[in-house]
Coordinates of C-alpha atoms and ligand atoms in Angstrom, one line a residue:
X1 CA 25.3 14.3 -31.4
X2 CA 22.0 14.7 -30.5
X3 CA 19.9 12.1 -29.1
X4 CA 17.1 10.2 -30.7
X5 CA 14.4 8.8 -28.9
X6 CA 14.5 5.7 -31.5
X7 CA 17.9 5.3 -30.6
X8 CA 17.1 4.7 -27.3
X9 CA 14.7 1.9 -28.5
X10 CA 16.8 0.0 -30.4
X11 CA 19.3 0.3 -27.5
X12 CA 16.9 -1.4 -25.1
X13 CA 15.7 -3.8 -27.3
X14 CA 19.2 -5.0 -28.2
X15 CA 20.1 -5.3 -24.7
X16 CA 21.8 -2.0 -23.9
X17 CA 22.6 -0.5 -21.2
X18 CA 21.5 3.1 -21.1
X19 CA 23.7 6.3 -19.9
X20 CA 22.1 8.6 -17.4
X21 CA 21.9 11.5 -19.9
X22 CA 19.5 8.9 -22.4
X23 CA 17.3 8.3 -19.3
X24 CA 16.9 12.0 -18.4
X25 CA 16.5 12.4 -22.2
X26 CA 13.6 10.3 -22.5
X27 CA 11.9 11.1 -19.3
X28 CA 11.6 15.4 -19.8
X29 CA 11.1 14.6 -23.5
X30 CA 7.9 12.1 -22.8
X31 CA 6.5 14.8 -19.7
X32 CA 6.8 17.4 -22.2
X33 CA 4.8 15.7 -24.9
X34 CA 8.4 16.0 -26.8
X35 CA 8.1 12.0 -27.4
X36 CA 5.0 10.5 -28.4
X37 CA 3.1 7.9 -26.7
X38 CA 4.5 5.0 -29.4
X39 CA 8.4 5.6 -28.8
X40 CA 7.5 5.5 -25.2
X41 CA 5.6 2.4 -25.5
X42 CA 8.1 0.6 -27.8
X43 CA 10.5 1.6 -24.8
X44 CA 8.8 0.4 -22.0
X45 CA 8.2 -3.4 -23.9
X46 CA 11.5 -3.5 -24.7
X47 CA 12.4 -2.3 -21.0
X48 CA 9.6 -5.4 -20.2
X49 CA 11.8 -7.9 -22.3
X50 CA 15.6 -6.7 -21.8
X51 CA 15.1 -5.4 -18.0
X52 CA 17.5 -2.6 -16.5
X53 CA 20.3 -2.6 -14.4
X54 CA 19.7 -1.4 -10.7
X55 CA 22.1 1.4 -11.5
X56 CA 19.5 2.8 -14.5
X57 CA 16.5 2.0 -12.2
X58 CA 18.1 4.0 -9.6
X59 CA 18.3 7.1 -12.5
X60 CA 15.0 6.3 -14.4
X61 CA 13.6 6.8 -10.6
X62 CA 15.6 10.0 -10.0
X63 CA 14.6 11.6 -13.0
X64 CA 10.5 10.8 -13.2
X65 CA 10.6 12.2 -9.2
X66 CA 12.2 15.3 -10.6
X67 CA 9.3 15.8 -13.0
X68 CA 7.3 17.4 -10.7
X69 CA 8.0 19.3 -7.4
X70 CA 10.1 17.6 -4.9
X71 CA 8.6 18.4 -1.0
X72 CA 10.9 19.2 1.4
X73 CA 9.2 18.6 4.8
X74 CA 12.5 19.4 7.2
X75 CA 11.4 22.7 8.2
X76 CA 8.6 21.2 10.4
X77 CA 10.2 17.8 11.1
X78 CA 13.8 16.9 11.3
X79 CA 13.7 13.2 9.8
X80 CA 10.8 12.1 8.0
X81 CA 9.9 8.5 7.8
X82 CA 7.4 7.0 5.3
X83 CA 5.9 3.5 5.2
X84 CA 4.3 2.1 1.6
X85 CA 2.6 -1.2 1.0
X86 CA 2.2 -2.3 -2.5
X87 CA -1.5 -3.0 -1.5
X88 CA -3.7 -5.6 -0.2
X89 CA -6.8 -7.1 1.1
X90 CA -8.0 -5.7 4.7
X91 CA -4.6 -3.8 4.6
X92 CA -5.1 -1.1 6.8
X93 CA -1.8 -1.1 8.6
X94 CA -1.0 2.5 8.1
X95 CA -4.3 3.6 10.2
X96 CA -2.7 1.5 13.1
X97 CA 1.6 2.1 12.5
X98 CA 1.3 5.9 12.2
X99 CA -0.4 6.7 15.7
X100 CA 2.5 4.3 17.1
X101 CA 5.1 5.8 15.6
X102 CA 4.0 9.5 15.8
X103 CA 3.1 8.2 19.5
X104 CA 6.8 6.7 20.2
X105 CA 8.0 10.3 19.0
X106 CA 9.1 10.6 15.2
X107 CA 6.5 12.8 13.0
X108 CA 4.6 10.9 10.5
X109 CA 3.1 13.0 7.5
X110 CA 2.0 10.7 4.8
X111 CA 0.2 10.9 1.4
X112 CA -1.4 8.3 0.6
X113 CA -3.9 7.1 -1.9
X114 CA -7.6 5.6 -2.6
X115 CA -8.3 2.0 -3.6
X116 CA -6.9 0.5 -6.7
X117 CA -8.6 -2.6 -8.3
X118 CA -9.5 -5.2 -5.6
X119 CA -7.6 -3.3 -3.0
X120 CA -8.5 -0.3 -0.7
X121 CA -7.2 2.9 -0.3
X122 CA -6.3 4.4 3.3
X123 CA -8.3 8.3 2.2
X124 CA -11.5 6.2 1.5
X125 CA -10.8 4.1 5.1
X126 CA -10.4 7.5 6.8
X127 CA -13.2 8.9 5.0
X128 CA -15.2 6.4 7.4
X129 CA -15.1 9.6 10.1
X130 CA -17.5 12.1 9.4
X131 CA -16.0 15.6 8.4
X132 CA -12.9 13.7 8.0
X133 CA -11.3 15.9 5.4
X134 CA -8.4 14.6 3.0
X135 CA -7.4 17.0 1.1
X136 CA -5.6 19.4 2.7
X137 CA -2.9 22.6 1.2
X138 CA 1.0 21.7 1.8
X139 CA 0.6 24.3 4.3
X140 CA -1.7 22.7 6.7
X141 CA -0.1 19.5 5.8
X142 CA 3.4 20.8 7.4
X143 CA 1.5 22.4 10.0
X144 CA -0.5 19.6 11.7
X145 CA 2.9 17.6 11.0
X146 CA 4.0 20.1 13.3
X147 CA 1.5 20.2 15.8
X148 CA 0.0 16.9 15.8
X149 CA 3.2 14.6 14.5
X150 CA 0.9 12.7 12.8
X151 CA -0.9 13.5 9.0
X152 CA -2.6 11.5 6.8
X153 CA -3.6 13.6 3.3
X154 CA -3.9 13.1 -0.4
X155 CA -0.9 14.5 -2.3
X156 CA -1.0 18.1 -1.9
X157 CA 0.9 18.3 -5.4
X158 CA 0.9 16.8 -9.0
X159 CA 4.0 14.5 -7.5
X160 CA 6.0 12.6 -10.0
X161 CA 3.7 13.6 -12.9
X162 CA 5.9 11.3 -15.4
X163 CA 5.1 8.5 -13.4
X164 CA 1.4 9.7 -13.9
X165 CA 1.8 9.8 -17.7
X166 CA 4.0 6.8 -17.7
X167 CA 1.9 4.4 -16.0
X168 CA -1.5 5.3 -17.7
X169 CA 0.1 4.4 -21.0
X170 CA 1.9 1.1 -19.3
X171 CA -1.6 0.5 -18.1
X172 CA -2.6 0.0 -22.0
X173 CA -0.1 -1.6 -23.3
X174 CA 0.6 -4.8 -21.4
X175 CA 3.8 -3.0 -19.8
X176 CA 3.2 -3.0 -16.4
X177 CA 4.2 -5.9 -14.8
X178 CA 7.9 -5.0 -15.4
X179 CA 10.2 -5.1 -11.9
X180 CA 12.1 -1.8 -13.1
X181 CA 9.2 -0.3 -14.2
X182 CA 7.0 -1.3 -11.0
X183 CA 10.3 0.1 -8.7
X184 CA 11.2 3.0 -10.6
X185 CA 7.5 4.4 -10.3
X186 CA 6.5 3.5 -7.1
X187 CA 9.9 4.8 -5.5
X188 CA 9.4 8.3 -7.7
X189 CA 6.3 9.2 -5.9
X190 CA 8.3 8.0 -2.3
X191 CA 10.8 9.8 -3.0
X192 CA 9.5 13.5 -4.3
X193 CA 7.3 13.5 -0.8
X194 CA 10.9 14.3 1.0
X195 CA 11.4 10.9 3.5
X196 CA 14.4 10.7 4.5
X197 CA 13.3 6.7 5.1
X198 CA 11.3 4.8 4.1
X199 CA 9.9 1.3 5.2
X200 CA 8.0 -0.9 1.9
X201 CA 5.5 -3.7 2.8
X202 CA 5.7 -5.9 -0.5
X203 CA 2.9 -7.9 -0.5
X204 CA 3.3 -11.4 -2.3
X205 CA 0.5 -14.2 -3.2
X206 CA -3.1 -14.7 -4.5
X207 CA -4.5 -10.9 -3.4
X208 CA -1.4 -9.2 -4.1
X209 CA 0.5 -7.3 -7.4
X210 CA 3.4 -10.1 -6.8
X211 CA 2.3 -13.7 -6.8
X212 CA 5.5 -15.4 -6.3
X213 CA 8.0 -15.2 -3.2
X214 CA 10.9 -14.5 -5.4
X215 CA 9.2 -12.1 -7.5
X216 CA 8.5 -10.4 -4.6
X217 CA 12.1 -10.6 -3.3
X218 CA 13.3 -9.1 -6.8
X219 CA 11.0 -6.0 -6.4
X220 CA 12.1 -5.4 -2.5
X221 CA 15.6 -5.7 -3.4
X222 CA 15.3 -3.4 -6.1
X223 CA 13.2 -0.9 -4.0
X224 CA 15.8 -1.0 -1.3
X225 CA 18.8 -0.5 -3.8
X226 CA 17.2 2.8 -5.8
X227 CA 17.0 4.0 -1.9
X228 CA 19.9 3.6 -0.6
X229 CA 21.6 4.9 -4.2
X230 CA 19.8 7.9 -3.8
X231 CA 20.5 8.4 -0.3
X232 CA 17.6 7.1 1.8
X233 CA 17.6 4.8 5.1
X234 CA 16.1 1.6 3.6
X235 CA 13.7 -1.3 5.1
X236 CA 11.4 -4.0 3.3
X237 CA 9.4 -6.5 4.6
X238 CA 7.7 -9.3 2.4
X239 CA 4.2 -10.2 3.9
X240 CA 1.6 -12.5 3.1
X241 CA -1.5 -11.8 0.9
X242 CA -2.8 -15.3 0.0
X243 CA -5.3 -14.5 2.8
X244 CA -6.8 -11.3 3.8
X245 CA -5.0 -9.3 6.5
X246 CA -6.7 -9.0 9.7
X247 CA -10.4 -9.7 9.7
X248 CA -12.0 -7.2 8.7
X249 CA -12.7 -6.0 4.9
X250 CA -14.6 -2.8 3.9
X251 CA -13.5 1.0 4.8
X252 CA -15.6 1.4 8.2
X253 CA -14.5 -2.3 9.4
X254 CA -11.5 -1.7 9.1
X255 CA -11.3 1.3 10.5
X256 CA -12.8 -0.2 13.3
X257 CA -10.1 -3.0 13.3
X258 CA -7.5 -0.5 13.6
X259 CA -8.6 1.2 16.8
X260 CA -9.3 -2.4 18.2
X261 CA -5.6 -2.7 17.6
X262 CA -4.5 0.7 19.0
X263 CA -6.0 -1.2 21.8
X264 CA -4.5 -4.0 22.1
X265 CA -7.1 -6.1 20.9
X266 CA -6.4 -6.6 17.0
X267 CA -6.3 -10.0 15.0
X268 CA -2.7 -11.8 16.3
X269 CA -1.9 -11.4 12.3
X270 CA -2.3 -7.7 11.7
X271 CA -1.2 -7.3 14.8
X272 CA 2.3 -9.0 14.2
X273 CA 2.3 -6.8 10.9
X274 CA 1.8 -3.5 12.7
X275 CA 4.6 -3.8 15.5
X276 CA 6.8 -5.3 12.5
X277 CA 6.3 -2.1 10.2
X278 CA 5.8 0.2 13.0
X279 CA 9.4 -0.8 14.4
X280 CA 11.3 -0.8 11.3
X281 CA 10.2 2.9 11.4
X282 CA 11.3 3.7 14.7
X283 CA 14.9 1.7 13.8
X284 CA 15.4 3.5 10.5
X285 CA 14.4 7.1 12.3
X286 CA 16.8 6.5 15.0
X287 CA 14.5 6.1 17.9
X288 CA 15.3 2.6 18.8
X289 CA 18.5 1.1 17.7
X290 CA 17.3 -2.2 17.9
X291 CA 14.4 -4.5 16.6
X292 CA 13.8 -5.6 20.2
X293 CA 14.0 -2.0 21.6
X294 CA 11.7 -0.5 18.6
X295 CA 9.3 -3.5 19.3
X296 CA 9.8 -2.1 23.3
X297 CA 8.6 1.2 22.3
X298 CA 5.7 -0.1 20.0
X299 CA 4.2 -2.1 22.8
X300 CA 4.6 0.3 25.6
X301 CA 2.5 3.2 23.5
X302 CA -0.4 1.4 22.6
X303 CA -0.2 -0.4 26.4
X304 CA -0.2 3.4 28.0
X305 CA -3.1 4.1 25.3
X306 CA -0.5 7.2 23.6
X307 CA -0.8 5.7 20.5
X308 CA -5.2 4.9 20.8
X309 CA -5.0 9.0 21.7
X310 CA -2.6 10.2 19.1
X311 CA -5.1 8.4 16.8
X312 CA -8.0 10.9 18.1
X313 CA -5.5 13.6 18.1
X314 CA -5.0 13.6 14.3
X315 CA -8.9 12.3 13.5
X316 CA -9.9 16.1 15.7
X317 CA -7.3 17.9 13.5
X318 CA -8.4 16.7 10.2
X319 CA -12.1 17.9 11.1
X320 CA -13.3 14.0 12.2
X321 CA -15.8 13.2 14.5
X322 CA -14.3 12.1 17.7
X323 CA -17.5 10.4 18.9
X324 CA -16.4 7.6 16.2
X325 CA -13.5 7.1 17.7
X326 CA -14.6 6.8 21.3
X327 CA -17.4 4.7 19.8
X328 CA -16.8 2.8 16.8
X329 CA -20.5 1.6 16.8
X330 CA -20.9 5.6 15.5
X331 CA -19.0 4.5 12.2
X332 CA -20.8 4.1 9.2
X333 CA -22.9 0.6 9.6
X334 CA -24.7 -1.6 7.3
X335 CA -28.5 -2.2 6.9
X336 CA -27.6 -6.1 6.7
X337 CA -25.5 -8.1 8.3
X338 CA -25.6 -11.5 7.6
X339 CA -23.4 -14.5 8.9
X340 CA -22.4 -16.8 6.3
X341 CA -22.8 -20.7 7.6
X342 CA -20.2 -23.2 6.3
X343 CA -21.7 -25.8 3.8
X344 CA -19.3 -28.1 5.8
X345 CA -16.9 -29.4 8.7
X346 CA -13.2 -29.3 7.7
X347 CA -9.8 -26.9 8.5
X348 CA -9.9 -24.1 6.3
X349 CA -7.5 -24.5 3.6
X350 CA -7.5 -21.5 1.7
X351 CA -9.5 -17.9 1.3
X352 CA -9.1 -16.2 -1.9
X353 CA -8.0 -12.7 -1.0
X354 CA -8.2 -11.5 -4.3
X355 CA -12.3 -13.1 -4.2
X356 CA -12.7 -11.5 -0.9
X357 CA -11.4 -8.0 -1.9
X358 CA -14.0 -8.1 -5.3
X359 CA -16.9 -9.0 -2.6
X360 CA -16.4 -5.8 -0.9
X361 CA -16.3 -3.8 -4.2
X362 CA -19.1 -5.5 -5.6
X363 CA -21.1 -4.8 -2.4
X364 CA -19.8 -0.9 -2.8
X365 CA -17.5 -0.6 -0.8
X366 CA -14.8 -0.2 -4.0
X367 CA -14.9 1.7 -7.0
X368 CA -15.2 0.5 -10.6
X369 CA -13.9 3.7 -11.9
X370 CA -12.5 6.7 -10.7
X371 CA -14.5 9.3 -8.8
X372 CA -17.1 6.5 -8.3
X373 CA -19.1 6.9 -4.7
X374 CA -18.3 4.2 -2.5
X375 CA -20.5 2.5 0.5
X376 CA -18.6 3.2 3.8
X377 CA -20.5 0.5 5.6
X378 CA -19.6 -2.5 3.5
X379 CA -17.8 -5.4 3.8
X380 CA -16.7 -8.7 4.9
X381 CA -15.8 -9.7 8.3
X382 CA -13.8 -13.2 8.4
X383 CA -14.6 -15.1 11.8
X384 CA -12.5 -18.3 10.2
X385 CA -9.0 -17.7 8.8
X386 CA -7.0 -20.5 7.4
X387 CA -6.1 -23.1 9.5
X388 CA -8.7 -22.8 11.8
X389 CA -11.3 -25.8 11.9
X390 CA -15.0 -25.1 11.3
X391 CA -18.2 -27.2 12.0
X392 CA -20.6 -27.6 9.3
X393 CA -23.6 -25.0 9.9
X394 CA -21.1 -22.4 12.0
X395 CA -20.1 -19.1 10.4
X396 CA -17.0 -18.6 8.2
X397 CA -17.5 -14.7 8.0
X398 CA -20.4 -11.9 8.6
X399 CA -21.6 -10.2 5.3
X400 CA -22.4 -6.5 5.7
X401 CA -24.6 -4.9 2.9
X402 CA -27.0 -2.5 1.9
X403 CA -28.8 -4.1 -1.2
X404 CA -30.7 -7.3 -0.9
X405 CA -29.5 -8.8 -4.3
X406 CA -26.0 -8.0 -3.9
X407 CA -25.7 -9.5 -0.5
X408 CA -27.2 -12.8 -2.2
X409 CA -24.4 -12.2 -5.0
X410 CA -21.9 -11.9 -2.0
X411 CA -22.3 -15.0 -0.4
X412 CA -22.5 -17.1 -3.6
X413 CA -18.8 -15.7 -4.3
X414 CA -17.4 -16.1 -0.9
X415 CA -18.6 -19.5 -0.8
X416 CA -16.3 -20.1 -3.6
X417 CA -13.7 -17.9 -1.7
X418 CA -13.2 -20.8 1.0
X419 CA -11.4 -24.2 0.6
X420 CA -11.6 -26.6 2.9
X421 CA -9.4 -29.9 4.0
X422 CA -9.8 -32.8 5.9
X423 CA -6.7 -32.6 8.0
X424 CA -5.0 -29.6 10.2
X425 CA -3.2 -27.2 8.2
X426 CA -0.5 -24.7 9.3
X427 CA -0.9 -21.7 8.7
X428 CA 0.7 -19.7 6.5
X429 CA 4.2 -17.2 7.7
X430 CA 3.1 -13.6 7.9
X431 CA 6.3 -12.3 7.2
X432 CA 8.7 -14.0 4.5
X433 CA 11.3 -11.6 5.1
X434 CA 12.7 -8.4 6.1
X435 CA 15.4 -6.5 4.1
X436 CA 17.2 -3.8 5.8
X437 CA 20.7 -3.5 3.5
X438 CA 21.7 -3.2 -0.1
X439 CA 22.4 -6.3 -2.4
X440 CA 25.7 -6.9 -3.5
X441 CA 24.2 -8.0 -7.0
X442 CA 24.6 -5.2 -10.0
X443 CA 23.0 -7.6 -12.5
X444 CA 20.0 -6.2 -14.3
X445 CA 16.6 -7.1 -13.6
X446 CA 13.9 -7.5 -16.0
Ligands
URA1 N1 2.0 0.8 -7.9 C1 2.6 1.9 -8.5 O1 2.6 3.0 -8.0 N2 3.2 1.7 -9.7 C2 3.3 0.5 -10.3 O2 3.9 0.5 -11.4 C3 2.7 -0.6 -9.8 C4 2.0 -0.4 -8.5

């Protein structure tokens, strides 16, 4: 009998378990404007109330990657190995892990987005570089992959365009916070770019899609199952995001944060972060067979300065100025830049990551919708992290703006960004966890 898209919904919202063929069903019939946007909707929130099973994740994931064109990048390189963070506050870790990795030996081609909400994007970062181009065919993608071992680009194709269709409707009707949902779109785009690994950084708390630990844990689990199902070399690693990563904030800052760190001479946090990722990479490709050996390899090519050079390397070939790199003072800089003195003494308790990442959009240096300009310049260095004791008077971070009135706006919210406490507090673990296997769990997750 045929199938019927309303069948399917009452399925779901019954508590069925779906068949492969149903999911396939559903996902050509919605990319082909087959099933309208109401069926799909009435899927997805009964998807949001009765959850899937890992097994259907694993096929809902398959089939919204097939949608589009599936990259295959083994021509050029023989193992491919991709990193993806669910997104953050200063989270610039890719500038920093894919100069290590490309510099320890295993290519790195990576397509990677702008900023979303509160968060930046690594393309806007990048964009920091003047001439820094981003858009680039899938021919010159595979060929500085090739040449250079290390790419960083916008998709060069419309990847995964049922998770493009499917998320602008979950977007509109209250459907995406959904662990299926969230795994299932975020591993179609991974998994159309061709990696044959691939290493997540879930992010969990205040600044972050997850706020709790075991949400978090749910989502990494998952992410890592629909991998390995589908035949990938799997790694997760829960970080923190109650507090900004690093110090810095804002595209150019952080860029600048990055090359400090290719020199040895990052924040001890996003430092910790970057070797973390960065080995997981070379463990999953087969470069190091160890944790402590891949960690060996991370710290011996940013000591020998391969990895601060590979950084320049792929900056040249993507038409960037390489002035900025052997002078970060060159990057974009701000007409302001204003320190922002503590109203009093006490450890800090808390910084709202979340607050911190709408400071930098409100001072431009997001966008509020799509195609928006954004300020290079801008941002928010933090010179007091929690934790750390501050005297009343001394500053807790640098403000750095180009309009007068938003720079007032600016400190007024990061004011409200800091908490403070009388006694020491520790602070908080980077890294929660790491997952590296498949769970032995087959219950569905909703
Ligand atoms: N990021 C994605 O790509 N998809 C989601 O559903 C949520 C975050």
């Amino acid at each position: 009998m045929a199938l019927r898209m309303v069948d399917l919904i009452v399925k779901k919202r019954d508590g069925g378990v779906h068949t492969r063929e149903e999911i396939e069903f559903f996902v050509q019939g919605y990319v082909r404007d087959e099933i309208p946007d109401y069926q799909a909707s009435a899927w997805c929130m009964a998807v949001y109330f009765q959850g899937m099973t890992p097994e259907e994740t694993a096929w809902l994931t398959e089939a919204m990657a097939r949608s589009g064109e599936m990259l295959d990048l083994h021509d050029v390189a023989p193992f491919v190995v991709d990193k993806h963070s669910s997104g953050g506050v200063g989270d610039k870790t890719t500038l920093a892990v894919g100069p290590i990795v490309a510099a320890a030996g295993l290519p790195v081609g990576k397509m990677s987005g702008r900023g979303l909400a509160h968060t930046g994007g690594t393309l806007d970062k990048l964009e920091s570089f003047r001439g820094f181009r981003t858009e680039l065919t899938f021919s010159e993608f595979k060929r500085q992959l090739q040449e250079v071992g290390l790419v960083i680009a916008g998709p060069t194709h419309d990847l995964a365009p049922a998770d493009k269709k499917l998320y602008a409707l979950r977007d509109v009707t209250g459907t995406v916070p959904s662990v299926p949902l969230i795994a299932a779109s975020i591993m179609s785009k991974k998994i159309a770019t061709g990696s044959d690994a691939i290493v997540l950084d879930v992010k969990v708390g205040q600044g972050a899609f997850m706020k709790t630990l075991p949400e978090a844990e749910r989502l990494a689990q998952l992410m890592v199952d629909i991998g390995v199902q589908l035949g990938r070399r799997m790694a997760a690693i829960i970080s923190d995001m109650n507090q900004p990563l690093g110090r810095a904030v804002g595209n150019a800052l952080e860029v600048k944060e990055a090359l400090a760190t290719l020199q040895g001479q990052g924040p001890a946090d996003f430092t910790a972060l970057v070797e973390t990722v960065a080995g997981e990479m070379l463990r999953l490709g087969g470069v190091a067979a160890t944790a402590t050996e891949a960690g060996r390899r991370v710290t011996e090519v940013v000591a020998s300065g391969a990895a601060w050079q590979k950084f320049r390397e792929f900056v040249v070939a993507q038409g960037g100025d390489p002035a900025q790199v052997d002078n970060p003072d060159l990057l974009p800089q701000a007409r302001w830049r204003e320190p922002l003195p503590s109203p009093r003494s006490g450890y800090v308790a808390a910084i709202d990551a979340y607050a911190v990442g709408l400071v930098t959009m409100l001072l431009g240096g997001g966008r509020a919708k799509k195609g928006d300009p954004i300020d290079h310049a801008v941002g928010v260095v933090l010179h007091k992290k929690v934790g750390d004791w501050v005297e009343a008077g001394e500053p807790l971070c640098e403000i750095h703006a180009n309009d007068p009135a938003r720079l007032a706006e600016a400190k007024r919210r990061l004011l409200d960004a800091y908490a403070f406490q009388e006694t020491p507090v520790s602070s908080p673990p980077l890294i929660h966890r790491i997952l590296t296997g498949p769970s032995t769990s087959t219950q569905g997750v909703s």
